[in-house]
Coordinates of C-alpha atoms in Angstrom, one line a residue:
Chain A
M1 CA 139.1 106.7 89.2
S2 CA 137.8 109.3 91.6
Q3 CA 136.0 111.3 89.1
K4 CA 133.4 109.3 87.1
I5 CA 132.1 110.7 84.0
I6 CA 128.4 110.9 84.3
N7 CA 126.5 109.7 81.4
P8 CA 122.7 109.7 81.4
S9 CA 122.3 106.2 80.0
T10 CA 124.6 104.6 82.6
S11 CA 122.5 105.8 85.4
V12 CA 119.8 103.5 84.2
A13 CA 119.7 100.2 85.9
P14 CA 121.0 97.3 83.8
A15 CA 117.7 95.5 84.0
K16 CA 116.2 98.3 82.1
H17 CA 118.7 97.9 79.3
S18 CA 117.6 94.4 78.7
D19 CA 114.1 95.7 77.9
S20 CA 115.1 98.5 75.7
T21 CA 115.7 97.2 72.2
G22 CA 115.6 98.4 68.7
Y23 CA 117.7 101.3 67.8
D24 CA 120.1 102.5 70.5
Y25 CA 122.0 105.6 69.5
T26 CA 125.1 104.5 71.2
I27 CA 125.5 101.3 69.3
G28 CA 123.3 101.5 66.3
P29 CA 120.6 99.0 65.4
Q30 CA 120.6 96.0 67.7
Q31 CA 120.6 92.5 66.4
T32 CA 118.6 90.8 69.0
L33 CA 114.8 90.7 69.1
P34 CA 112.9 92.4 72.0
N35 CA 111.9 89.3 73.8
A36 CA 114.7 87.0 72.9
P37 CA 115.1 84.3 75.6
S38 CA 118.8 84.8 75.9
L39 CA 118.3 88.4 76.9
S40 CA 115.6 87.9 79.5
K41 CA 117.5 85.1 81.2
A42 CA 120.8 86.9 81.7
T43 CA 119.6 90.1 83.3
T44 CA 121.8 89.6 86.3
S45 CA 125.1 89.2 84.4
L46 CA 124.1 91.3 81.4
P47 CA 127.0 93.4 80.2
S48 CA 126.6 97.1 79.6
V49 CA 125.3 98.0 76.2
Y50 CA 128.5 99.7 75.4
N51 CA 130.3 96.4 75.5
E52 CA 128.0 95.1 72.9
S53 CA 129.1 97.5 70.2
L54 CA 132.5 95.9 70.4
H55 CA 131.0 92.7 69.1
A56 CA 131.9 92.1 65.5
S57 CA 128.4 91.4 64.3
A58 CA 126.9 94.4 66.1
R59 CA 129.6 96.6 64.6
N60 CA 128.4 95.8 61.1
P61 CA 124.6 96.1 61.4
Q62 CA 123.0 95.6 58.0
V63 CA 120.4 98.1 56.9
S64 CA 118.2 97.4 53.9
L65 CA 119.4 99.4 51.0
A66 CA 115.9 99.7 49.7
A67 CA 114.7 101.2 53.0
Y68 CA 117.7 103.6 52.9
A69 CA 116.9 104.6 49.3
F70 CA 113.2 105.1 50.0
L71 CA 113.9 107.3 53.1
F72 CA 116.3 109.4 51.1
Q73 CA 113.7 109.6 48.3
E74 CA 111.2 111.0 50.7
L75 CA 113.7 113.5 52.0
V76 CA 114.3 114.7 48.5
T77 CA 110.6 114.8 47.6
Q78 CA 109.9 116.9 50.7
A79 CA 112.7 119.3 49.8
R80 CA 111.4 119.5 46.3
N81 CA 107.8 120.2 47.3
A82 CA 108.9 123.0 49.6
S83 CA 111.2 124.7 47.2
K84 CA 110.8 126.9 44.2
S85 CA 114.1 126.5 42.5
V86 CA 116.8 123.9 42.0
S87 CA 119.3 125.7 44.2
E88 CA 116.7 125.9 47.0
I89 CA 116.2 122.1 46.9
E90 CA 120.0 121.7 47.1
L91 CA 120.1 124.2 50.0
R92 CA 117.4 122.3 51.9
L93 CA 119.2 119.0 51.4
H94 CA 122.4 120.6 52.5
R95 CA 120.8 122.0 55.6
N96 CA 119.3 118.5 56.5
G97 CA 122.7 117.0 56.1
Y98 CA 124.4 119.7 58.1
H99 CA 122.4 118.8 61.3
L100 CA 123.2 115.2 60.7
G101 CA 126.9 116.0 60.5
I102 CA 127.0 117.8 63.8
R103 CA 125.5 114.8 65.5
L104 CA 127.6 112.3 63.7
L105 CA 130.8 113.9 64.8
E106 CA 129.8 113.4 68.5
L107 CA 128.5 109.9 68.0
L108 CA 131.4 108.5 66.0
N109 CA 134.0 110.1 68.2
F110 CA 132.2 108.7 71.3
R111 CA 132.0 105.2 69.8
S112 CA 135.6 105.1 68.8
S113 CA 136.6 106.2 72.3
V114 CA 135.8 102.8 73.7
S115 CA 138.9 101.2 72.4
P116 CA 138.8 97.6 71.2
G117 CA 141.7 96.8 73.5
S118 CA 139.5 97.0 76.5
K119 CA 137.0 94.5 75.1
N120 CA 138.3 91.4 76.8
F121 CA 138.4 93.2 80.1
F122 CA 134.7 94.0 79.9
K123 CA 133.6 90.6 78.8
P124 CA 130.9 89.2 81.0
G125 CA 132.7 85.9 81.4
N126 CA 135.6 87.6 83.0
S127 CA 133.5 89.6 85.5
S128 CA 133.2 88.0 89.0
Q129 CA 129.8 86.5 89.4
G130 CA 129.0 88.7 92.3
V131 CA 125.6 90.0 93.4
N132 CA 123.7 92.3 91.1
V133 CA 124.7 95.5 92.8
A134 CA 128.3 94.8 92.6
S135 CA 128.2 93.9 89.0
S136 CA 126.4 97.1 88.0
A137 CA 128.9 99.1 90.0
F138 CA 131.7 97.3 88.2
Q139 CA 130.1 98.2 84.8
E140 CA 130.0 101.9 85.6
D141 CA 133.6 101.6 86.5
S142 CA 134.5 99.9 83.2
L143 CA 132.6 102.5 81.2
A144 CA 134.4 105.3 82.9
Q145 CA 137.7 103.7 82.2
G146 CA 136.8 103.3 78.6
I147 CA 136.0 106.9 78.3
A148 CA 139.2 107.9 80.0
N149 CA 140.9 106.8 76.8
M150 CA 138.9 109.3 74.9
K151 CA 139.8 109.7 71.3
R152 CA 141.7 112.9 70.8
R153 CA 140.2 115.6 68.8
D154 CA 141.4 115.8 65.2
L155 CA 143.4 118.9 64.9
R156 CA 144.9 118.8 61.4
M157 CA 143.1 119.1 58.2
V158 CA 144.4 115.8 56.9
E159 CA 143.4 114.0 60.1
I160 CA 139.8 115.2 60.1
L161 CA 139.5 114.5 56.4
Q162 CA 140.8 111.0 56.9
F163 CA 138.2 110.6 59.7
I164 CA 135.5 111.6 57.2
H165 CA 136.8 109.6 54.3
G166 CA 137.3 106.5 56.5
T167 CA 135.2 106.3 59.7
V168 CA 132.2 108.5 58.6
W169 CA 132.0 106.9 55.1
S170 CA 132.1 103.4 56.4
Y171 CA 129.5 104.3 59.1
L172 CA 127.1 105.8 56.5
F173 CA 127.8 103.8 53.4
G174 CA 129.5 100.6 54.6
R175 CA 132.8 101.3 52.9
V176 CA 135.5 103.9 52.9
G177 CA 135.6 106.6 50.3
D178 CA 137.3 105.9 47.0
D179 CA 139.9 108.6 47.2
L180 CA 141.1 111.6 49.1
V181 CA 143.0 114.1 47.0
K182 CA 144.6 117.5 47.7
S183 CA 144.1 120.1 45.1
S184 CA 147.3 121.0 43.3
E185 CA 146.0 124.5 42.4
R186 CA 144.7 125.8 45.7
E187 CA 146.2 125.3 49.1
N188 CA 142.8 125.1 50.9
E189 CA 141.1 122.7 48.6
F190 CA 140.6 119.0 49.2
M191 CA 138.6 116.4 47.3
I192 CA 136.8 113.3 48.6
I193 CA 135.9 111.0 45.7
D194 CA 133.1 108.5 45.7
N195 CA 132.8 106.3 42.6
S196 CA 129.3 105.1 43.2
P197 CA 127.5 107.1 45.8
L198 CA 125.0 105.0 47.7
L199 CA 122.3 107.5 48.3
T200 CA 121.9 108.7 44.8
R201 CA 122.5 105.4 43.2
F202 CA 118.9 105.0 42.0
I203 CA 118.4 108.6 41.0
S204 CA 118.9 109.4 37.4
S205 CA 121.0 112.5 37.0
T206 CA 118.8 115.5 36.7
N207 CA 119.7 119.2 37.1
V208 CA 119.3 118.7 40.9
Q209 CA 122.4 117.5 42.6
C210 CA 121.1 115.3 45.4
D211 CA 124.6 114.7 46.7
F212 CA 124.3 118.1 48.4
F213 CA 122.9 116.1 51.3
V214 CA 126.3 114.4 51.8
C215 CA 128.0 117.8 51.3
G216 CA 125.8 119.0 54.3
I217 CA 127.0 116.1 56.4
I218 CA 130.7 116.8 55.6
E219 CA 130.3 120.5 56.3
G220 CA 128.4 119.8 59.5
I221 CA 131.2 117.6 60.8
L222 CA 134.0 120.0 59.7
D223 CA 132.2 123.0 61.1
S224 CA 131.6 121.5 64.5
A225 CA 135.1 120.3 64.6
S226 CA 136.2 123.9 64.1
F227 CA 137.2 123.6 60.5
P228 CA 135.0 126.2 58.9
C229 CA 134.7 125.4 55.3
N230 CA 132.5 125.2 52.2
V231 CA 131.6 121.9 50.6
T232 CA 130.2 121.3 47.1
A233 CA 129.4 118.2 45.1
H234 CA 130.3 117.8 41.4
S235 CA 129.3 114.8 39.3
V236 CA 132.2 113.6 37.1
P237 CA 131.1 110.7 35.0
E238 CA 133.8 108.3 34.0
Q239 CA 134.1 105.3 31.8
N240 CA 133.5 102.7 34.5
F241 CA 131.9 104.9 37.1
D242 CA 129.2 107.0 35.4
Q243 CA 127.9 108.2 38.7
K244 CA 131.2 109.3 40.2
V245 CA 130.9 112.3 42.5
V246 CA 133.6 114.6 43.8
F247 CA 133.1 116.4 47.0
V248 CA 135.2 119.6 47.0
V249 CA 136.1 120.9 50.5
R250 CA 137.3 124.5 50.6
F251 CA 138.6 125.5 54.0
E252 CA 138.4 129.1 55.3
P253 CA 141.7 131.0 55.3
Q254 CA 141.9 131.0 59.2
V255 CA 142.1 127.2 59.1
L256 CA 145.2 127.4 57.0
E257 CA 146.7 130.1 59.3
R258 CA 146.1 127.9 62.3
E259 CA 147.6 124.9 60.5
A260 CA 150.7 127.0 59.7
L261 CA 151.1 128.0 63.4
R262 CA 151.0 124.4 64.5
S263 CA 153.7 123.0 62.3
Chain B
M1 CA 115.9 85.6 20.2
A2 CA 116.4 89.3 19.7
I3 CA 114.3 91.7 21.6
Q4 CA 112.8 94.3 19.3
T5 CA 110.8 96.5 21.7
I6 CA 110.0 96.7 25.3
L7 CA 106.9 98.5 26.6
V8 CA 105.7 99.2 30.1
I9 CA 101.9 99.8 30.5
N10 CA 100.6 101.2 33.8
R11 CA 97.6 99.7 35.5
S12 CA 95.1 102.0 33.8
G13 CA 96.3 101.0 30.3
G14 CA 98.5 104.0 29.6
L15 CA 101.9 103.6 28.0
V16 CA 104.5 104.8 30.4
Y17 CA 107.6 103.4 28.6
Q18 CA 108.5 102.4 25.1
R19 CA 111.9 101.6 23.7
D20 CA 113.1 100.0 20.5
F21 CA 116.3 98.0 20.6
L22 CA 116.7 97.1 17.0
P23 CA 117.1 99.6 14.2
S24 CA 115.0 97.4 12.0
A25 CA 112.0 97.8 14.4
A26 CA 108.9 99.1 12.8
K27 CA 108.7 102.9 13.4
L28 CA 105.4 103.6 15.0
T29 CA 104.3 107.0 16.0
S30 CA 103.9 107.7 19.7
N31 CA 100.2 107.9 19.1
E32 CA 100.1 104.4 17.5
Y33 CA 102.0 103.1 20.5
L34 CA 99.5 104.6 22.9
I35 CA 96.7 102.9 21.0
L36 CA 98.6 99.6 21.0
A37 CA 99.0 99.8 24.8
G38 CA 95.3 100.5 25.3
T39 CA 94.4 97.7 23.0
L40 CA 96.6 95.2 24.8
Q41 CA 95.1 96.3 28.1
G42 CA 91.6 95.5 26.7
V43 CA 92.7 92.2 25.2
V44 CA 94.1 91.0 28.5
A45 CA 90.7 91.5 30.1
I46 CA 88.9 89.9 27.2
A47 CA 91.2 86.9 27.2
S48 CA 90.3 86.0 30.7
Q49 CA 86.5 86.3 29.9
I50 CA 86.5 83.7 27.2
A51 CA 88.0 80.7 29.0
P52 CA 86.5 77.5 27.5
K53 CA 83.5 76.1 29.3
S54 CA 85.3 72.8 29.7
L55 CA 87.9 74.5 31.8
Q56 CA 85.2 76.3 33.9
I57 CA 83.5 73.0 34.6
S58 CA 86.6 71.3 35.6
A59 CA 87.6 74.2 37.8
K60 CA 84.2 74.0 39.6
Q61 CA 84.6 70.3 40.1
G62 CA 88.1 70.9 41.3
A63 CA 86.9 73.3 43.9
K64 CA 84.3 70.8 45.1
T65 CA 86.8 68.0 45.5
G66 CA 89.3 70.3 47.0
S67 CA 91.9 69.9 44.3
E68 CA 93.4 73.1 42.8
L69 CA 93.5 71.8 39.3
G70 CA 91.3 74.4 37.9
D71 CA 92.9 77.6 39.3
A72 CA 96.4 76.2 39.8
T73 CA 99.1 78.8 40.2
Q74 CA 101.7 78.5 37.6
T75 CA 105.4 78.7 38.4
V76 CA 107.9 79.9 35.9
P77 CA 111.3 78.2 36.1
Y78 CA 114.3 80.4 36.7
V79 CA 116.6 80.7 33.7
G80 CA 120.1 81.3 34.8
S81 CA 123.0 83.1 33.0
L82 CA 120.6 85.7 31.7
G83 CA 122.1 89.1 32.2
S84 CA 124.0 88.1 35.3
S85 CA 127.3 86.9 34.1
A86 CA 129.1 90.1 33.5
A87 CA 127.4 92.2 36.2
S88 CA 128.9 92.1 39.6
A89 CA 126.8 92.0 42.8
A90 CA 127.3 95.8 43.2
D91 CA 125.7 96.5 39.8
L92 CA 122.5 94.9 40.7
G93 CA 121.2 97.8 42.8
S94 CA 119.4 96.6 45.9
F95 CA 119.7 93.0 44.9
L96 CA 122.8 91.9 46.7
G97 CA 123.1 88.4 45.2
P98 CA 124.8 87.4 42.0
D99 CA 121.5 87.8 40.2
F100 CA 118.2 89.5 40.8
F101 CA 116.6 86.2 41.8
N102 CA 117.5 82.6 41.4
E103 CA 114.5 80.5 42.0
S104 CA 111.4 79.8 40.1
F105 CA 108.6 82.2 40.7
T106 CA 104.8 82.2 40.6
S107 CA 103.2 83.8 37.6
W108 CA 100.6 86.3 38.7
N109 CA 99.1 86.3 35.3
T110 CA 96.9 83.2 35.6
K111 CA 94.1 84.1 33.4
G112 CA 95.1 86.9 31.1
L113 CA 97.0 87.2 27.9
K114 CA 100.6 86.0 28.1
H115 CA 102.0 85.3 24.7
V116 CA 101.1 86.0 21.1
T117 CA 102.9 84.7 18.0
T118 CA 102.5 86.0 14.5
D119 CA 104.3 85.2 11.2
Q120 CA 107.3 87.4 12.2
N121 CA 107.2 88.3 15.9
S122 CA 106.2 87.1 19.2
L123 CA 104.8 89.3 21.9
F124 CA 105.3 88.4 25.6
L125 CA 103.4 89.9 28.4
Y126 CA 104.4 89.9 32.1
Q127 CA 101.9 91.2 34.6
T128 CA 102.8 92.2 38.1
L129 CA 100.6 91.9 41.1
T130 CA 99.8 95.6 41.0
G131 CA 98.6 95.4 37.4
L132 CA 101.6 96.9 35.8
K133 CA 102.4 95.1 32.5
F134 CA 105.8 94.6 30.9
V135 CA 105.6 93.7 27.2
A136 CA 108.4 92.5 25.0
V137 CA 108.3 92.1 21.3
S138 CA 110.8 89.6 19.8
T139 CA 111.8 88.8 16.3
Q140 CA 111.1 85.1 16.6
N141 CA 107.7 83.4 16.4
T142 CA 108.5 80.4 18.5
T143 CA 105.8 79.0 20.8
N144 CA 108.5 77.0 22.6
A145 CA 107.9 76.8 26.4
M146 CA 111.6 77.6 27.0
A147 CA 111.4 80.8 25.0
V148 CA 108.4 81.8 27.0
S149 CA 110.1 81.3 30.3
I150 CA 113.2 83.1 29.1
A151 CA 111.0 86.0 28.2
E152 CA 109.2 85.9 31.5
N153 CA 112.6 85.9 33.3
L154 CA 113.8 88.8 31.3
L155 CA 110.6 90.9 31.9
R156 CA 110.7 90.0 35.6
K157 CA 114.3 91.4 35.7
A158 CA 113.0 94.5 33.9
Y159 CA 110.5 94.7 36.7
C160 CA 113.4 94.5 39.3
L161 CA 115.1 97.3 37.4
Y162 CA 111.9 99.3 37.5
A163 CA 111.6 98.8 41.3
D164 CA 115.1 100.2 41.7
Y165 CA 115.7 102.9 39.2
V166 CA 112.2 104.2 38.7
M167 CA 110.4 103.7 42.0
K168 CA 113.4 104.9 44.0
N169 CA 113.8 108.0 41.9
P170 CA 112.3 111.0 43.8
F171 CA 111.8 112.9 40.5
Y172 CA 109.5 110.2 39.0
E173 CA 105.8 110.9 39.3
P174 CA 103.9 107.6 39.7
E175 CA 101.8 106.5 36.6
M176 CA 103.6 109.0 34.4
P177 CA 105.9 108.3 31.5
I178 CA 109.2 107.0 32.6
R179 CA 112.2 109.3 31.8
C180 CA 115.0 107.9 33.9
E181 CA 118.5 107.7 32.2
L182 CA 119.6 105.0 34.6
F183 CA 116.6 102.8 33.9
D184 CA 117.3 103.2 30.1
K185 CA 120.9 102.3 30.6
K186 CA 120.3 99.2 32.8
L187 CA 117.6 97.9 30.6
G188 CA 119.8 98.3 27.6
E189 CA 122.5 96.3 29.4
L190 CA 120.0 93.6 30.3
V191 CA 118.8 93.2 26.8
A192 CA 122.3 93.3 25.3
Q193 CA 123.4 90.4 27.5
L194 CA 120.7 88.2 26.1
Chain C
M1 CA 95.9 66.3 23.2
A2 CA 93.1 68.4 24.4
I3 CA 91.1 70.9 22.4
Y4 CA 88.3 72.9 23.8
S5 CA 86.5 74.6 20.9
F6 CA 86.5 75.4 17.2
W7 CA 85.2 78.5 15.6
V8 CA 84.9 79.8 12.0
F9 CA 84.3 83.5 11.2
D10 CA 83.5 84.9 7.8
R11 CA 84.7 88.1 6.3
H12 CA 81.6 90.0 7.7
C13 CA 82.7 89.4 11.3
N14 CA 80.0 86.8 11.7
C15 CA 80.6 83.6 13.4
I16 CA 79.4 81.0 10.9
F17 CA 80.4 77.9 12.9
D18 CA 81.1 77.1 16.5
R19 CA 81.7 73.8 18.3
E20 CA 82.5 73.6 21.9
W21 CA 83.3 70.5 23.9
T22 CA 82.4 70.7 27.6
L23 CA 83.6 67.3 28.9
K24 CA 87.0 65.9 28.3
S25 CA 85.8 62.4 28.7
N26 CA 83.0 62.6 26.2
Q27 CA 83.6 63.4 22.5
S28 CA 80.0 64.2 21.8
S29 CA 79.5 66.5 24.7
G30 CA 79.0 70.2 24.3
T31 CA 77.3 72.4 21.8
T32 CA 77.3 73.0 18.1
N33 CA 76.2 76.3 16.5
S34 CA 74.7 77.3 19.9
K35 CA 72.9 80.6 20.5
L36 CA 74.5 80.7 23.9
N37 CA 77.9 81.1 22.4
E38 CA 77.1 84.3 20.6
D39 CA 78.7 86.6 23.2
T40 CA 81.8 84.5 23.6
A41 CA 82.2 84.5 19.8
K42 CA 82.0 88.3 19.7
L43 CA 84.7 88.5 22.5
L44 CA 86.9 86.1 20.7
Y45 CA 86.5 87.9 17.5
G46 CA 87.3 91.2 19.2
M47 CA 90.4 89.8 20.8
V48 CA 91.8 88.3 17.6
Y49 CA 90.9 91.5 15.7
S50 CA 92.7 93.7 18.1
L51 CA 95.8 91.6 18.2
R52 CA 95.8 91.3 14.4
S53 CA 95.8 95.0 14.1
I54 CA 98.7 95.2 16.5
S55 CA 100.7 92.6 14.7
Q56 CA 100.1 94.3 11.4
K57 CA 101.4 97.6 12.8
L58 CA 104.5 95.9 14.3
A59 CA 105.3 94.4 10.9
G60 CA 105.7 97.8 9.4
N61 CA 106.1 97.8 5.6
E62 CA 106.2 94.1 5.2
A63 CA 102.5 93.6 4.8
H64 CA 102.3 90.0 5.7
N65 CA 102.3 89.4 9.5
E66 CA 99.3 87.2 10.3
I67 CA 98.6 86.2 13.9
R68 CA 99.3 82.5 14.7
T69 CA 98.7 81.7 18.3
I70 CA 97.5 83.5 21.4
A71 CA 98.4 82.0 24.8
T72 CA 96.8 83.0 28.0
G73 CA 97.3 81.6 31.5
K74 CA 94.7 78.9 30.8
Y75 CA 94.4 78.1 27.2
R76 CA 95.9 78.7 23.8
A77 CA 94.1 79.9 20.7
H78 CA 95.4 78.9 17.3
I79 CA 94.4 81.0 14.4
L80 CA 94.4 80.6 10.6
C81 CA 93.4 83.6 8.5
T82 CA 92.7 82.7 4.9
A83 CA 93.1 85.0 1.9
S84 CA 89.3 85.0 1.5
G85 CA 88.9 86.6 4.9
L86 CA 87.8 83.5 6.8
W87 CA 89.2 82.9 10.3
F88 CA 89.6 79.4 11.7
I89 CA 90.2 79.4 15.4
L90 CA 90.9 76.4 17.6
L91 CA 91.2 76.7 21.4
S92 CA 93.4 74.1 23.0
D93 CA 95.3 73.5 26.3
L94 CA 98.7 75.1 26.7
K95 CA 100.6 71.9 25.9
Q96 CA 99.7 72.2 22.2
E97 CA 102.3 74.6 20.9
D98 CA 101.4 74.6 17.2
L99 CA 98.2 73.3 15.7
S100 CA 98.5 75.1 12.4
H101 CA 98.6 71.8 10.5
V102 CA 95.2 70.9 12.0
L103 CA 93.8 74.2 11.0
R104 CA 95.1 73.9 7.5
Y105 CA 93.5 70.4 7.2
L106 CA 90.2 71.8 8.5
Y107 CA 90.3 74.5 5.9
G108 CA 91.8 72.7 2.9
E109 CA 90.3 69.2 3.3
I110 CA 87.1 69.8 5.1
Y111 CA 85.8 73.4 4.5
V112 CA 86.8 73.6 0.9
K113 CA 85.6 70.1 0.0
T114 CA 82.3 70.2 1.9
V115 CA 81.3 73.9 1.7
A116 CA 83.2 75.6 -1.1
H117 CA 82.8 72.6 -3.6
N118 CA 79.2 72.1 -2.6
W119 CA 77.0 73.9 -5.1
L120 CA 74.0 73.7 -2.9
S121 CA 75.7 75.4 0.1
P122 CA 75.9 79.2 0.2
I123 CA 79.5 80.4 0.1
D124 CA 78.6 83.8 1.7
F125 CA 76.5 83.4 4.7
A126 CA 75.4 87.0 4.9
E127 CA 72.3 87.4 2.7
S128 CA 71.2 90.9 3.5
E129 CA 73.0 94.2 4.1
A130 CA 72.4 94.1 7.9
E131 CA 73.9 90.6 8.0
K132 CA 77.0 91.9 6.3
R133 CA 77.5 94.4 9.1
G134 CA 77.9 91.9 11.9
Q135 CA 74.2 91.0 12.3
G136 CA 74.6 87.6 10.7
F137 CA 73.0 84.6 12.3
R138 CA 73.3 81.9 9.6
K139 CA 75.6 79.0 10.4
I140 CA 77.1 76.2 8.4
R141 CA 74.5 73.5 8.7
N142 CA 75.9 71.3 6.0
R143 CA 75.7 67.6 7.2
N144 CA 78.9 66.5 5.6
F145 CA 80.9 69.4 7.1
L146 CA 79.5 68.7 10.6
L147 CA 80.2 65.0 10.3
R148 CA 83.7 65.4 9.1
V149 CA 84.6 68.1 11.7
E150 CA 83.3 65.7 14.3
Q151 CA 85.3 62.8 13.0
F152 CA 88.5 64.8 12.7
L153 CA 88.4 66.8 15.9
G154 CA 86.5 64.3 18.2
P155 CA 89.6 62.1 18.9
M156 CA 91.6 65.2 19.9
V157 CA 89.2 66.2 22.7
N158 CA 90.5 63.9 25.4

């Protein structure tokens, strides 16, 4: 590799990484405590933080559902206090979600770029127990190599929708969406179905549709992936799932045109 | 034991929730329920005032000798298979286990009113640490200790539901009457499983 | 068996008898018809009165729904309301789940025989209008009643 990809966080010395704890945007919440003895001891052979995210337990970090619910509650309350009408509340939630979506696309694509296959190669046990400088140089190498296998951009409607339905959903809600359906009536319409939405689970249905926050996330992701569209949420209570929500994605005509050119 | 009515009284004695579960339940006007809630609030305070002298004396002696006999905390045993059998873990909101809780718990209501029996009903009162009161009226007049702990377990579960479906609802104003469909529904399921 | 105190109220809201034991070990400890218990008696009356009104409301059309026991975190009160408007209240520890038989004995065998059957004892302890409105101070001082209450309830104290 002659050309290394420069990443701001890799230019930081490894020793610094051992001190920085808590939430790291590249790997999500960390499992270890700030001054855990295992960390401070192993500063010399400490692997890059990017390797840690490949660890099974770090990949499934648990966040308190109550904390999640209270945070969302506060978000809704804020939107409600600042708004005059129901549609304005929904618009505000939508806007909040949109910004989250743009960032999520970057983050999740970056994370899935470090492929699990390279995991063994990066393991600290395999690395030669050289001096500190050599090991850090080695790590920068390894990161660059990981990113060389960058995940390709999703170019088709179905691909990006599957990314949302699978990767994004399991990142946000801990499970994949319940269904992904193409509309039989309109060519540009797709539906992502969630039988029991996590965010609005404790919110009794009112005339305000709080799932517009998730609509915003979806729209943010699709927009920044160059799939301009419009997303709406509809609650469709069913026998067993009385909080079932359907997210309807309507792509702009130019997306369909592009899709037609590709095939 | 059939639950006739469940009431929730806020810390200032206002009735925030009232629901009848039996069609035979006495029809009281909302005003009468408000008075009832206020009366209960007062009675709870009075009940702790008139503790017998004999108990007060033994409490003082207990404090001197270091034993906690006088002001001992009371634990309520956990009663299993109460509204947990059918519900899967996912249905219990933020409680990820098979049930809301599965160990005995400390009763925070050490001095106040707990349980009243009459010729036809009994009335159970569960008080939370924050002063919120959950009241259940049942159609039996047993003074059995088992029935009391079943009722305490039930009301504590109602409190768990309150924590999830009322407190986590952004459209609920604290201390105001509870109008949450999901709370209604889950409470109905809980009582039906009894 | 542990009981703490015994109270009788008449139909004018007056406490006409009170007996409180203060030491578990001593059957003769405590006070009888004490002035110091006046406030406690009023609170007790108030509590029972409030809960009685609640229970009557809850019963709806069926008129008869008298209160039986009240349990708090520390003690249990057993209540017997007679048709003549008398209330017999016995405070016990929480282990005593139902003492209604004791209260019925106190009413039927002791009160009726020593007070109601006694021509020299007043049956209505309020003698003036003011006393009928909760200002009453007269108590049951009948020797036989006191003695028999003591004999009956004394062994239950410890």
